[in-house]
Short mmCIF file of C-alpha atoms in Angstrom, two decimals:
data_model
loop_
_atom_site.label_atom_id
_atom_site.label_comp_id
_atom_site.label_asym_id
_atom_site.label_seq_id
_atom_site.Cartn_x
_atom_site.Cartn_y
_atom_site.Cartn_z
CA MET A 36 44.07 117.93 114.08
CA PHE A 37 45.97 115.06 112.42
CA GLU A 38 47.77 112.81 114.94
CA ASN A 39 50.97 111.07 113.89
CA PRO A 40 51.27 107.67 115.60
CA LEU A 41 54.80 107.05 114.28
CA ARG A 42 56.45 110.13 115.77
CA VAL A 43 56.72 108.58 119.24
CA LEU A 44 58.94 105.85 117.77
CA PHE A 45 61.73 108.38 117.13
CA PRO A 46 63.71 109.45 120.23
CA GLN A 47 64.93 112.59 118.44
CA PHE A 48 61.58 114.20 119.20
CA SER A 49 61.21 113.11 122.83
CA GLY A 50 62.81 116.18 124.42
CA GLU A 51 61.43 119.65 125.02
CA ASN A 52 61.26 122.02 122.02
CA PRO A 53 62.85 119.69 119.46
CA VAL A 54 64.12 121.17 116.22
CA VAL A 55 61.47 121.35 113.50
CA TYR A 56 63.35 118.99 111.21
CA LEU A 57 62.31 119.30 107.57
CA ASP A 58 65.52 118.04 105.94
CA SER A 59 64.96 114.29 105.75
CA ALA A 60 66.18 114.06 102.15
CA ALA A 61 69.63 114.92 103.51
CA THR A 62 69.35 112.25 106.20
CA SER A 63 66.44 110.79 108.10
CA HIS A 64 66.15 110.36 111.84
CA LYS A 65 66.30 106.86 113.26
CA PRO A 66 63.52 104.99 115.06
CA GLN A 67 64.37 103.49 118.43
CA VAL A 68 64.33 99.98 116.96
CA VAL A 69 67.25 100.86 114.69
CA ILE A 70 69.25 102.40 117.53
CA ASP A 71 68.49 99.41 119.75
CA ARG A 72 69.59 96.94 117.07
CA ILE A 73 72.96 98.66 116.67
CA GLN A 74 73.43 98.80 120.42
CA GLN A 75 72.49 95.13 120.72
CA PHE A 76 75.17 94.19 118.21
CA TYR A 77 77.91 96.10 120.04
CA THR A 78 76.86 95.00 123.53
CA GLN A 79 75.89 91.36 122.91
CA GLU A 80 76.98 90.14 119.46
CA ASN A 81 80.22 91.90 118.54
CA ALA A 82 82.26 89.53 116.37
CA ASN A 83 83.67 89.62 112.87
CA VAL A 84 81.88 87.87 110.04
CA HIS A 85 83.02 85.14 107.62
CA ARG A 86 86.28 84.56 109.51
CA SER A 87 86.39 82.98 112.93
CA SER A 88 85.01 79.52 113.66
CA HIS A 89 83.74 80.22 117.19
CA VAL A 90 80.03 80.22 117.91
CA MET A 91 79.74 83.99 118.43
CA ALA A 92 81.18 84.71 114.97
CA ALA A 93 78.98 82.06 113.42
CA ARG A 94 75.84 83.59 114.92
CA THR A 95 76.80 87.08 113.85
CA THR A 96 77.60 85.87 110.33
CA ALA A 97 74.20 84.19 110.11
CA GLN A 98 72.43 87.38 111.20
CA PHE A 99 74.56 89.45 108.82
CA GLU A 100 73.63 87.25 105.85
CA ALA A 101 69.98 87.19 106.96
CA VAL A 102 69.88 90.96 106.45
CA ARG A 103 71.25 90.49 102.95
CA GLN A 104 68.32 88.17 102.22
CA GLN A 105 65.98 90.71 103.85
CA VAL A 106 67.23 93.46 101.51
CA GLN A 107 66.88 91.08 98.58
CA ASP A 108 63.19 90.72 99.46
CA PHE A 109 62.83 94.46 100.17
CA ILE A 110 63.79 95.45 96.62
CA GLY A 111 62.61 92.30 94.85
CA ALA A 112 66.01 90.99 93.74
CA LYS A 113 66.29 87.47 92.35
CA SER A 114 69.19 86.36 94.56
CA SER A 115 71.00 87.53 97.69
CA LYS A 116 74.20 87.24 95.63
CA GLU A 117 73.01 90.38 93.84
CA ILE A 118 73.12 92.46 97.06
CA ILE A 119 76.51 94.12 97.66
CA TRP A 120 77.24 96.13 100.83
CA THR A 121 78.83 99.54 100.29
CA LYS A 122 79.25 102.76 102.26
CA GLY A 123 76.28 104.32 100.49
CA ALA A 124 74.74 105.15 97.13
CA THR A 125 77.76 107.25 96.12
CA GLU A 126 80.19 104.37 96.60
CA SER A 127 77.77 102.00 94.87
CA ILE A 128 77.75 104.19 91.75
CA ASN A 129 81.52 104.61 91.87
CA LEU A 130 81.96 100.84 92.17
CA VAL A 131 80.02 100.27 88.96
CA ALA A 132 81.68 103.20 87.18
CA THR A 133 85.15 102.00 88.18
CA CYS A 134 84.62 98.33 87.35
CA LEU A 135 82.91 98.77 84.01
CA GLY A 136 85.56 98.69 81.30
CA ALA A 137 86.05 98.81 77.58
CA LYS A 138 84.30 95.45 77.23
CA GLN A 139 81.01 96.94 78.41
CA LEU A 140 81.53 100.56 77.35
CA LYS A 141 83.14 100.68 73.93
CA ALA A 142 85.06 103.76 72.82
CA GLY A 143 82.92 106.11 70.77
CA SER A 144 79.67 105.08 72.40
CA GLU A 145 77.51 107.25 74.64
CA ILE A 146 76.57 107.49 78.31
CA LEU A 147 73.21 109.10 78.96
CA ILE A 148 72.13 110.71 82.24
CA SER A 149 69.24 113.00 83.09
CA GLY A 150 69.54 116.72 83.71
CA LEU A 151 68.29 116.12 87.26
CA GLU A 152 71.16 114.00 88.54
CA HIS A 153 72.96 114.42 91.84
CA HIS A 154 76.68 115.01 91.35
CA ALA A 155 77.23 111.44 92.58
CA ASN A 156 75.44 110.15 89.47
CA LEU A 157 77.07 112.66 87.14
CA VAL A 158 80.75 113.07 87.99
CA PRO A 159 81.63 109.32 87.95
CA TRP A 160 80.16 108.97 84.46
CA GLN A 161 81.86 112.16 83.36
CA GLN A 162 85.17 110.62 84.43
CA VAL A 163 84.37 107.27 82.77
CA ALA A 164 83.55 109.07 79.51
CA GLN A 165 86.91 110.85 79.62
CA ARG A 166 88.81 107.68 80.54
CA LEU A 167 87.25 105.40 77.92
CA ASP A 168 86.66 107.98 75.15
CA LEU A 169 82.86 108.04 75.37
CA THR A 170 80.42 110.91 74.98
CA LEU A 171 78.32 112.01 77.95
CA LYS A 172 74.85 113.17 76.90
CA ILE A 173 72.14 114.77 79.02
CA MET A 174 68.40 114.09 78.92
CA PRO A 175 66.94 117.63 79.08
CA VAL A 176 64.49 119.12 81.55
CA ASP A 177 62.00 121.89 80.91
CA ALA A 178 61.95 125.35 82.49
CA GLN A 179 60.21 123.95 85.59
CA GLY A 180 62.76 121.17 86.12
CA ILE A 181 60.65 118.32 84.75
CA LEU A 182 62.24 115.71 82.51
CA ASP A 183 61.31 116.09 78.85
CA LEU A 184 60.41 112.45 78.18
CA LYS A 185 60.02 112.80 74.42
CA GLN A 186 63.49 114.29 74.00
CA ALA A 187 64.95 111.84 76.51
CA LEU A 188 63.67 108.85 74.58
CA ALA A 189 64.96 110.34 71.33
CA LEU A 190 68.48 110.46 72.75
CA ILE A 191 68.54 106.70 73.40
CA ASN A 192 69.96 105.06 70.30
CA PRO A 193 72.15 102.11 69.24
CA SER A 194 75.23 104.08 70.31
CA THR A 195 73.96 104.36 73.89
CA ALA A 196 76.09 102.14 76.12
CA LEU A 197 74.64 103.09 79.51
CA VAL A 198 71.71 105.07 80.91
CA ALA A 199 71.98 106.30 84.53
CA MET A 200 69.24 108.25 86.28
CA ALA A 201 67.56 108.80 89.62
CA GLN A 202 64.19 107.26 90.32
CA VAL A 203 63.36 110.38 92.35
CA SER A 204 65.07 113.77 92.02
CA ASN A 205 66.88 114.67 95.23
CA ALA A 206 66.55 118.39 94.48
CA LEU A 207 62.95 118.63 93.27
CA GLY A 208 61.21 115.43 94.38
CA ASN A 209 60.04 114.46 90.87
CA ILE A 210 59.28 110.79 90.34
CA ASN A 211 60.93 110.15 87.00
CA PRO A 212 59.33 108.06 84.21
CA LEU A 213 61.68 105.12 84.69
CA THR A 214 59.60 102.50 82.91
CA ASP A 215 59.67 104.28 79.55
CA ILE A 216 63.37 105.14 79.83
CA LEU A 217 64.47 101.65 80.89
CA THR A 218 62.34 99.95 78.22
CA LYS A 219 63.90 102.06 75.47
CA ALA A 220 67.40 101.51 76.89
CA ARG A 221 66.92 97.72 76.88
CA SER A 222 65.70 97.83 73.28
CA VAL A 223 69.08 99.19 72.14
CA GLY A 224 71.14 96.94 74.43
CA ALA A 225 72.25 99.69 76.83
CA LEU A 226 73.12 99.01 80.45
CA THR A 227 71.00 100.80 83.05
CA LEU A 228 71.72 102.13 86.54
CA VAL A 229 69.03 103.61 88.80
CA ASP A 230 69.84 105.85 91.76
CA GLY A 231 67.19 104.97 94.33
CA ALA A 232 68.58 107.00 97.25
CA GLN A 233 65.47 109.23 97.42
CA ALA A 234 63.03 106.50 96.43
CA VAL A 235 63.32 103.52 98.75
CA SER A 236 61.91 105.25 101.84
CA HIS A 237 58.87 106.54 99.89
CA LEU A 238 58.14 104.03 97.12
CA GLN A 239 57.90 100.24 96.93
CA VAL A 240 60.74 99.12 94.69
CA ASN A 241 60.99 95.90 92.68
CA VAL A 242 64.18 95.71 90.65
CA GLN A 243 63.01 92.68 88.69
CA GLU A 244 59.92 94.56 87.56
CA LEU A 245 62.03 97.59 86.70
CA ASP A 246 64.45 95.23 84.93
CA CYS A 247 67.35 97.61 85.57
CA ASP A 248 70.90 96.28 85.57
CA PHE A 249 72.01 98.16 88.70
CA TYR A 250 70.14 99.87 91.54
CA VAL A 251 71.76 101.81 94.39
CA PHE A 252 70.63 103.35 97.69
CA SER A 253 71.85 104.47 101.13
CA GLY A 254 70.74 103.37 104.57
CA HIS A 255 70.76 106.77 106.25
CA LYS A 256 68.03 108.22 104.02
CA MET A 257 65.63 105.36 104.88
CA TYR A 258 65.72 105.51 108.71
CA GLY A 259 68.90 103.43 108.86
CA PRO A 260 72.44 104.21 110.02
CA THR A 261 75.04 106.19 108.14
CA GLY A 262 77.94 104.48 106.39
CA ILE A 263 75.95 101.61 104.91
CA GLY A 264 74.51 101.31 101.43
CA VAL A 265 73.49 98.78 98.83
CA LEU A 266 74.45 98.01 95.28
CA TYR A 267 72.08 95.70 93.49
CA GLY A 268 73.35 94.26 90.24
CA LYS A 269 72.13 91.47 88.03
CA GLN A 270 74.19 88.40 88.87
CA SER A 271 75.33 87.79 85.30
CA LEU A 272 76.71 91.33 85.09
CA LEU A 273 78.36 91.38 88.52
CA GLU A 274 80.14 88.14 87.67
CA GLN A 275 81.70 89.82 84.63
CA LEU A 276 83.10 92.76 86.61
CA PRO A 277 86.51 92.76 88.28
CA PRO A 278 86.84 93.41 92.04
CA TYR A 279 86.54 96.99 93.21
CA GLN A 280 89.05 96.74 96.07
CA PHE A 281 91.50 94.10 97.20
CA GLY A 282 92.25 92.64 100.61
CA GLY A 283 90.86 90.26 103.18
CA GLU A 284 87.59 88.37 102.70
CA MET A 285 87.32 88.96 98.94
CA ILE A 286 90.11 86.50 98.11
CA GLU A 287 89.89 82.79 97.36
CA TYR A 288 93.59 81.97 97.12
CA VAL A 289 96.74 84.08 97.44
CA SER A 290 100.38 83.35 96.59
CA TYR A 291 103.26 85.71 95.85
CA SER A 292 102.68 85.23 92.14
CA HIS A 293 98.93 84.94 91.83
CA SER A 294 95.59 85.62 93.55
CA SER A 295 92.10 84.39 92.84
CA PHE A 296 88.90 85.92 94.13
CA GLN A 297 85.72 84.94 95.91
CA ILE A 298 82.35 84.39 94.30
CA LEU A 299 79.50 86.89 94.59
CA PRO A 300 78.77 88.88 96.62
CA TYR A 301 82.03 88.66 98.57
CA LYS A 302 84.45 89.60 95.79
CA PHE A 303 83.17 93.20 96.08
CA GLU A 304 83.39 93.35 99.90
CA ALA A 305 87.07 93.62 100.79
CA GLY A 306 87.95 94.00 104.47
CA THR A 307 85.76 93.99 107.54
CA PRO A 308 82.34 95.33 106.55
CA ASN A 309 80.16 97.75 108.50
CA ILE A 310 78.51 94.95 110.47
CA ALA A 311 76.66 97.24 112.88
CA GLY A 312 75.44 99.27 109.89
CA VAL A 313 74.09 96.15 108.21
CA MET A 314 72.24 95.13 111.37
CA GLY A 315 70.79 98.63 111.71
CA LEU A 316 69.78 98.63 108.04
CA GLY A 317 67.91 95.39 108.60
CA ALA A 318 65.95 97.00 111.43
CA ALA A 319 65.17 100.00 109.19
CA VAL A 320 63.90 97.70 106.44
CA THR A 321 61.66 95.94 108.96
CA PHE A 322 60.35 99.30 110.17
CA ILE A 323 59.43 100.40 106.63
CA GLN A 324 57.84 97.07 105.76
CA GLN A 325 55.75 97.05 108.94
CA HIS A 326 54.49 100.62 108.46
CA ARG A 327 54.60 101.09 104.69
CA VAL A 328 50.93 101.95 104.18
CA LEU A 329 50.82 104.31 107.14
CA ILE A 330 54.10 105.99 106.09
CA ALA A 331 52.62 106.71 102.65
CA GLN A 332 49.39 108.09 104.14
CA ILE A 333 51.23 110.36 106.59
CA GLU A 334 53.64 111.70 103.98
CA GLN A 335 50.88 112.39 101.46
CA GLN A 336 48.79 114.32 103.97
CA LEU A 337 51.77 116.35 105.15
CA TYR A 338 52.90 117.09 101.60
CA GLN A 339 49.49 118.33 100.50
CA TYR A 340 49.30 120.58 103.56
CA LEU A 341 52.75 121.97 102.80
CA ILE A 342 51.94 122.65 99.14
CA SER A 343 48.65 124.33 100.02
CA GLY A 344 50.44 126.61 102.48
CA LEU A 345 53.27 127.55 100.12
CA GLN A 346 50.85 128.36 97.31
CA THR A 347 49.20 131.06 99.42
CA ILE A 348 52.42 133.06 99.93
CA ASP A 349 53.08 135.87 97.44
CA GLY A 350 56.32 135.64 95.54
CA VAL A 351 56.88 131.91 96.16
CA CYS A 352 57.72 129.80 93.11
CA LEU A 353 57.47 126.00 93.32
CA TRP A 354 59.94 123.99 91.24
CA GLY A 355 59.55 120.52 89.80
CA GLU A 356 56.41 118.43 89.81
CA VAL A 357 53.81 118.82 92.53
CA VAL A 358 51.47 115.93 91.69
CA ASN A 359 54.00 113.29 90.62
CA SER A 360 56.37 113.77 93.55
CA VAL A 361 57.48 112.32 96.86
CA ALA A 362 57.10 114.42 100.02
CA LEU A 363 59.77 116.91 99.00
CA GLN A 364 59.40 120.42 97.60
CA SER A 365 61.89 122.95 96.27
CA PHE A 366 60.90 126.61 96.08
CA THR A 367 62.26 130.13 95.84
CA VAL A 368 61.03 133.58 96.84
CA GLN A 369 61.15 136.29 94.20
CA GLY A 370 63.83 138.87 94.96
CA LEU A 371 65.18 137.15 98.08
CA SER A 372 68.21 134.97 98.66
CA GLN A 373 67.49 131.43 99.78
CA GLN A 374 70.56 131.58 102.03
CA ASP A 375 69.18 134.60 103.89
CA ILE A 376 65.87 132.85 104.46
CA VAL A 377 67.39 129.63 105.75
CA ILE A 378 69.59 131.54 108.20
CA LEU A 379 66.56 133.29 109.69
CA LEU A 380 64.64 130.01 109.87
CA ASN A 381 67.56 128.37 111.64
CA GLN A 382 67.42 131.07 114.30
CA GLN A 383 63.82 129.98 114.93
CA ASN A 384 64.85 126.34 115.37
CA ILE A 385 63.62 125.26 111.94
CA ALA A 386 65.88 123.06 109.82
CA ILE A 387 65.39 123.08 106.05
CA ARG A 388 67.91 122.85 103.22
CA ALA A 389 69.09 125.73 101.05
CA GLY A 390 71.57 125.66 98.20
CA HIS A 391 72.21 123.81 94.97
CA HIS A 392 71.53 120.38 96.57
CA CYS A 393 74.48 118.83 94.69
CA VAL A 394 72.83 119.52 91.32
CA MET A 395 74.75 122.56 90.09
CA PRO A 396 74.06 121.95 86.37
CA LEU A 397 70.32 121.68 87.06
CA MET A 398 70.34 124.98 88.96
CA GLN A 399 72.24 126.61 86.11
CA LYS A 400 69.63 125.30 83.67
CA LEU A 401 66.84 126.77 85.81
CA GLY A 402 68.70 130.07 86.19
CA LEU A 403 68.92 129.73 89.97
CA GLU A 404 71.64 130.15 92.57
CA GLY A 405 69.80 127.48 94.54
CA THR A 406 66.47 126.72 96.13
CA LEU A 407 64.91 126.18 99.53
CA ARG A 408 63.95 122.55 100.06
CA VAL A 409 61.54 121.05 102.56
CA SER A 410 61.67 117.26 102.70
CA LEU A 411 59.22 115.42 104.91
CA ALA A 412 59.22 112.03 106.59
CA CYS A 413 56.81 109.86 108.53
CA TYR A 414 57.72 111.55 111.85
CA ASN A 415 56.70 115.08 110.86
CA THR A 416 53.44 116.74 111.90
CA ILE A 417 50.95 119.29 110.65
CA GLU A 418 51.94 121.51 113.59
CA GLU A 419 55.53 121.53 112.38
CA ILE A 420 54.48 122.60 108.91
CA GLU A 421 52.36 125.37 110.39
CA CYS A 422 55.34 126.47 112.49
CA PHE A 423 57.53 126.50 109.40
CA LEU A 424 55.01 128.45 107.30
CA HIS A 425 54.61 131.07 110.04
CA ALA A 426 58.38 131.49 110.45
CA PHE A 427 58.83 131.52 106.66
CA LYS A 428 56.39 134.41 106.31
CA LEU A 429 58.16 136.31 109.10
CA ALA A 430 61.53 135.78 107.41
CA ILE A 431 60.17 137.08 104.09
CA ALA A 432 58.74 140.14 105.82
CA GLN A 433 62.00 140.85 107.66
CA LEU A 434 64.10 140.50 104.51
CA SER A 435 61.68 142.56 102.44
CA LYS A 436 62.16 145.54 104.74
CA THR A 437 65.70 145.95 103.44
CA THR A 438 64.94 145.72 99.72
CA ASN A 439 63.88 149.29 99.07
CA CYS A 440 67.36 150.76 98.73
CA GLU A 441 68.84 151.10 95.26
CA LEU A 442 72.27 149.52 95.23
CA ILE A 443 74.79 151.13 92.90
CA PRO A 444 78.11 149.52 91.96
CA ALA A 445 81.05 151.36 93.48
CA SER A 446 84.46 152.27 92.20
CA LEU A 447 87.48 151.35 94.29
CA ASP A 448 87.82 155.01 95.32
CA GLU A 449 84.43 155.26 97.05
CA PRO A 450 84.16 154.90 100.85
CA LEU A 451 82.71 151.48 101.62
CA PHE A 452 81.99 151.30 105.31
CA LEU A 453 79.90 152.46 108.23
CA PRO A 454 80.99 152.04 111.89
CA LEU A 455 79.41 148.59 111.96
CA ALA A 456 81.27 146.95 114.80
CA ASN A 457 79.77 149.13 117.52
CA GLN A 458 76.28 148.69 116.10
CA ILE A 459 76.64 144.91 116.19
CA ARG A 460 78.04 144.97 119.74
CA GLU A 461 75.15 147.05 121.07
CA VAL A 462 72.18 144.99 119.86
CA ARG A 463 70.71 142.01 121.71
CA GLY A 464 68.77 139.04 120.38
CA TRP A 465 69.29 137.12 117.16
CA ASP A 466 66.59 139.05 115.28
CA GLN A 467 68.24 142.43 116.00
CA VAL A 468 71.70 141.06 115.24
CA TYR A 469 70.58 139.84 111.82
CA ARG A 470 68.72 143.07 111.18
CA GLN A 471 71.96 145.00 111.68
CA ILE A 472 73.85 142.55 109.48
CA MET A 473 71.28 142.93 106.69
CA LEU A 474 71.41 146.72 106.96
CA ALA A 475 75.17 146.51 106.60
CA GLY A 476 74.67 144.29 103.56
CA ARG A 477 72.21 146.77 102.09
CA ASP A 478 74.71 149.59 102.35
CA LEU A 479 77.68 147.65 100.98
CA PRO A 480 78.26 148.82 97.39
CA ARG A 481 77.80 146.01 94.89
CA LEU A 482 80.64 144.55 92.91
CA PRO A 483 80.08 145.19 89.18
CA SER A 484 78.60 142.14 87.48
CA HIS A 485 81.53 141.74 85.09
CA LEU A 486 83.65 140.93 88.16
CA HIS A 487 81.36 138.02 89.10
CA CYS A 488 83.78 135.49 87.65
CA ARG A 489 85.85 132.45 88.61
CA GLU A 490 88.90 134.59 89.38
CA THR A 491 87.04 136.55 92.07
CA ALA A 492 84.91 133.66 93.36
CA VAL A 493 85.43 132.46 96.92
CA PHE A 494 85.03 128.71 97.23
CA GLY A 495 83.92 127.13 100.50
CA CYS A 496 80.94 129.43 101.12
CA GLU A 497 77.31 128.28 101.25
CA SER A 498 76.27 131.24 99.13
CA GLN A 499 78.03 132.59 96.06
CA VAL A 500 80.69 135.13 97.05
CA TRP A 501 83.00 137.24 94.91
CA LEU A 502 85.97 139.17 96.26
CA GLN A 503 88.41 141.66 94.77
CA CYS A 504 91.47 142.86 96.64
CA GLN A 505 93.95 145.65 95.87
CA LEU A 506 97.02 146.95 97.69
CA ASN A 507 97.85 150.62 97.10
CA ASP A 508 100.94 151.81 98.95
CA ASN A 509 100.59 148.72 101.18
CA SER A 510 97.03 149.75 102.11
CA LEU A 511 94.34 147.15 101.46
CA THR A 512 91.19 147.97 99.49
CA LEU A 513 88.37 145.44 99.28
CA GLN A 514 85.26 144.90 97.22
CA GLY A 515 82.89 141.99 97.45
CA ASP A 516 79.43 140.78 96.59
CA SER A 517 76.92 137.99 97.16
CA PRO A 518 73.26 137.41 96.30
CA SER A 519 72.66 137.04 100.05
CA LYS A 520 72.05 140.20 102.07
CA ILE A 521 73.30 138.52 105.21
CA VAL A 522 76.50 137.42 103.50
CA ARG A 523 76.99 140.93 102.11
CA GLY A 524 76.55 142.22 105.66
CA LEU A 525 79.17 139.82 106.96
CA LEU A 526 81.50 140.92 104.17
CA ALA A 527 80.98 144.55 105.20
CA ILE A 528 81.83 143.70 108.81
CA ILE A 529 85.05 141.97 107.74
CA PHE A 530 85.94 144.67 105.23
CA GLU A 531 85.51 147.34 107.89
CA VAL A 532 88.23 145.90 110.10
CA LEU A 533 90.64 144.97 107.28
CA ALA A 534 90.32 147.87 104.83
CA GLY A 535 93.25 150.26 104.97
CA LYS A 536 95.44 147.76 106.82
CA THR A 537 98.88 146.73 105.67
CA ALA A 538 99.54 143.28 104.29
CA GLN A 539 101.34 142.33 107.49
CA GLN A 540 98.39 143.41 109.65
CA VAL A 541 95.94 141.43 107.52
CA ILE A 542 98.07 138.30 107.79
CA ALA A 543 98.10 138.64 111.59
CA PHE A 544 94.30 139.15 111.81
CA ASN A 545 92.46 136.54 113.92
CA LEU A 546 88.93 136.07 112.59
CA ASN A 547 87.64 133.90 115.43
CA GLU A 548 88.74 136.35 118.09
CA TYR A 549 87.14 139.24 116.21
CA LEU A 550 83.82 137.43 115.79
CA ALA A 551 83.83 136.56 119.48
CA GLU A 552 84.55 140.20 120.35
CA LEU A 553 81.51 141.28 118.33
CA GLY A 554 79.33 138.57 119.86
CA LEU A 555 78.75 137.03 116.44
CA ALA A 556 80.32 133.63 117.08
CA ASN A 557 77.13 132.28 118.68
CA HIS A 558 74.96 133.52 115.80
CA LEU A 559 76.85 131.84 112.95
CA SER A 560 76.48 128.20 111.95
CA GLN A 561 79.67 126.24 111.40
CA SER A 562 79.19 126.30 107.64
CA ARG A 563 78.62 130.07 107.68
CA GLY A 564 81.70 130.51 109.85
CA ASN A 565 83.68 128.34 107.44
CA GLY A 566 82.56 130.63 104.63
CA LEU A 567 83.97 133.66 106.44
CA VAL A 568 87.18 131.73 107.04
CA ALA A 569 87.39 131.14 103.28
CA VAL A 570 86.90 134.87 102.60
CA VAL A 571 89.60 135.91 105.07
CA GLN A 572 91.91 133.18 103.78
CA LYS A 573 91.59 134.50 100.22
CA ILE A 574 92.36 138.03 101.46
CA ARG A 575 95.33 136.70 103.43
CA GLN A 576 96.65 134.76 100.42
CA PHE A 577 96.43 137.91 98.31
CA CYS A 578 98.41 139.85 100.89
CA GLU A 579 101.03 137.10 101.21
CA SER A 580 101.51 137.02 97.45
CA ASN A 581 102.13 140.77 97.42
CA LEU A 582 104.71 141.00 100.17
#
């Protein structure tokens, strides 16, 4: 069996029965060297940078700037002046989007992004287009979620002012054809920004070879701490941009009538920076550089094992590219809700991601509510993948047992409920609890599809939820729906206790106490509990508006 020599470097996995963590695209765990470096700063080196003249501050400043030079080397930048510290990739993109003005992005021109982009590389450009009277255009993907390169290149024209795209898709793992896109963009004089958040921990990056104008990434996805990120920008471009924020450190001279600003990189780094985060990021960069070849070998072996296992399971559909991909895979199961599956996996101590992965337009294009996503890192093992595949098959089997009942939309006059509360109270064990919840969801009449609309949507839930409320003679009637059987079951449990109540009784209802009474509080994740809170809040708001 394959042995992973890097796993022992991560304290997260040192205890008994650690979580099978397959969600590293959301955030990676940290090796001990990163944790030690942060602790060393706080216990031995804590001083502010670029301010005080005492020796401790001078030493810390030197170490702080040494990490900037280290990151310069890590991504192949020409100068350390081109490395700007931010909170993360999202802030880096927003800095560029905020500081670019009419001089760089002329009214009537076009911004081009891919159909795979994270919201963080979509919404800022959407807002810029609205603010500066530009047109936002989308490079299309095919039915599998793979960028259509021919059509993408055809969209780049002399009116293109900026092209922004991810090097690696956060949702699907595709490695995008950057070279062709960036070459065409340069040929028409367009600016280019590359989101490298999902790339830098897997691929060797050289921004001079890419010849992009801006490149962004976060520390926490590459074994570093949270709250620290990097904006790379070509020096000539950064010098043209105005400051992003104002305050200490970024100023050169201040009077009551006038202020002047520092040179690069400091004019973009107002206030005290995340010094501990920078030190930790430096340790993470060292870790990757020391183990780069081994990291790639481990991830490739794990990914191939994962793909081989998924391809043997009936009903599983893989999305995106499989060959040209980092160690990340999105998939769905025909006829089953990804939210139901991830809940059952969580009960077996397996952490994967389910949802739209902050790419709602992409999911809409693919005709999906969301996908399941397994993202691997250098600390994972073959045994963990086997554990996941076994639990995944069990979850599919358990959910499939409740699919053989025809569900017919109900009118508001039909009885909706069974005596669910007592059934939930009587069962023991998470598997039996969720079985009862799914049975309740099976028997909950479905909301007609024409009522699946924005007016009935409940926001704040992991899964899509729709809710319709009516008060007849001050007696509440409820209908609801969700693609998730478990969510429908939870709706049925809530509807059972609230249906037929007066508006005043509904307003006084305490959800947390009721869930505790049923013994459900321990079986619901915080996000799932927050979704129920959102449902009850919408019911309460309806009742309040009808008093």
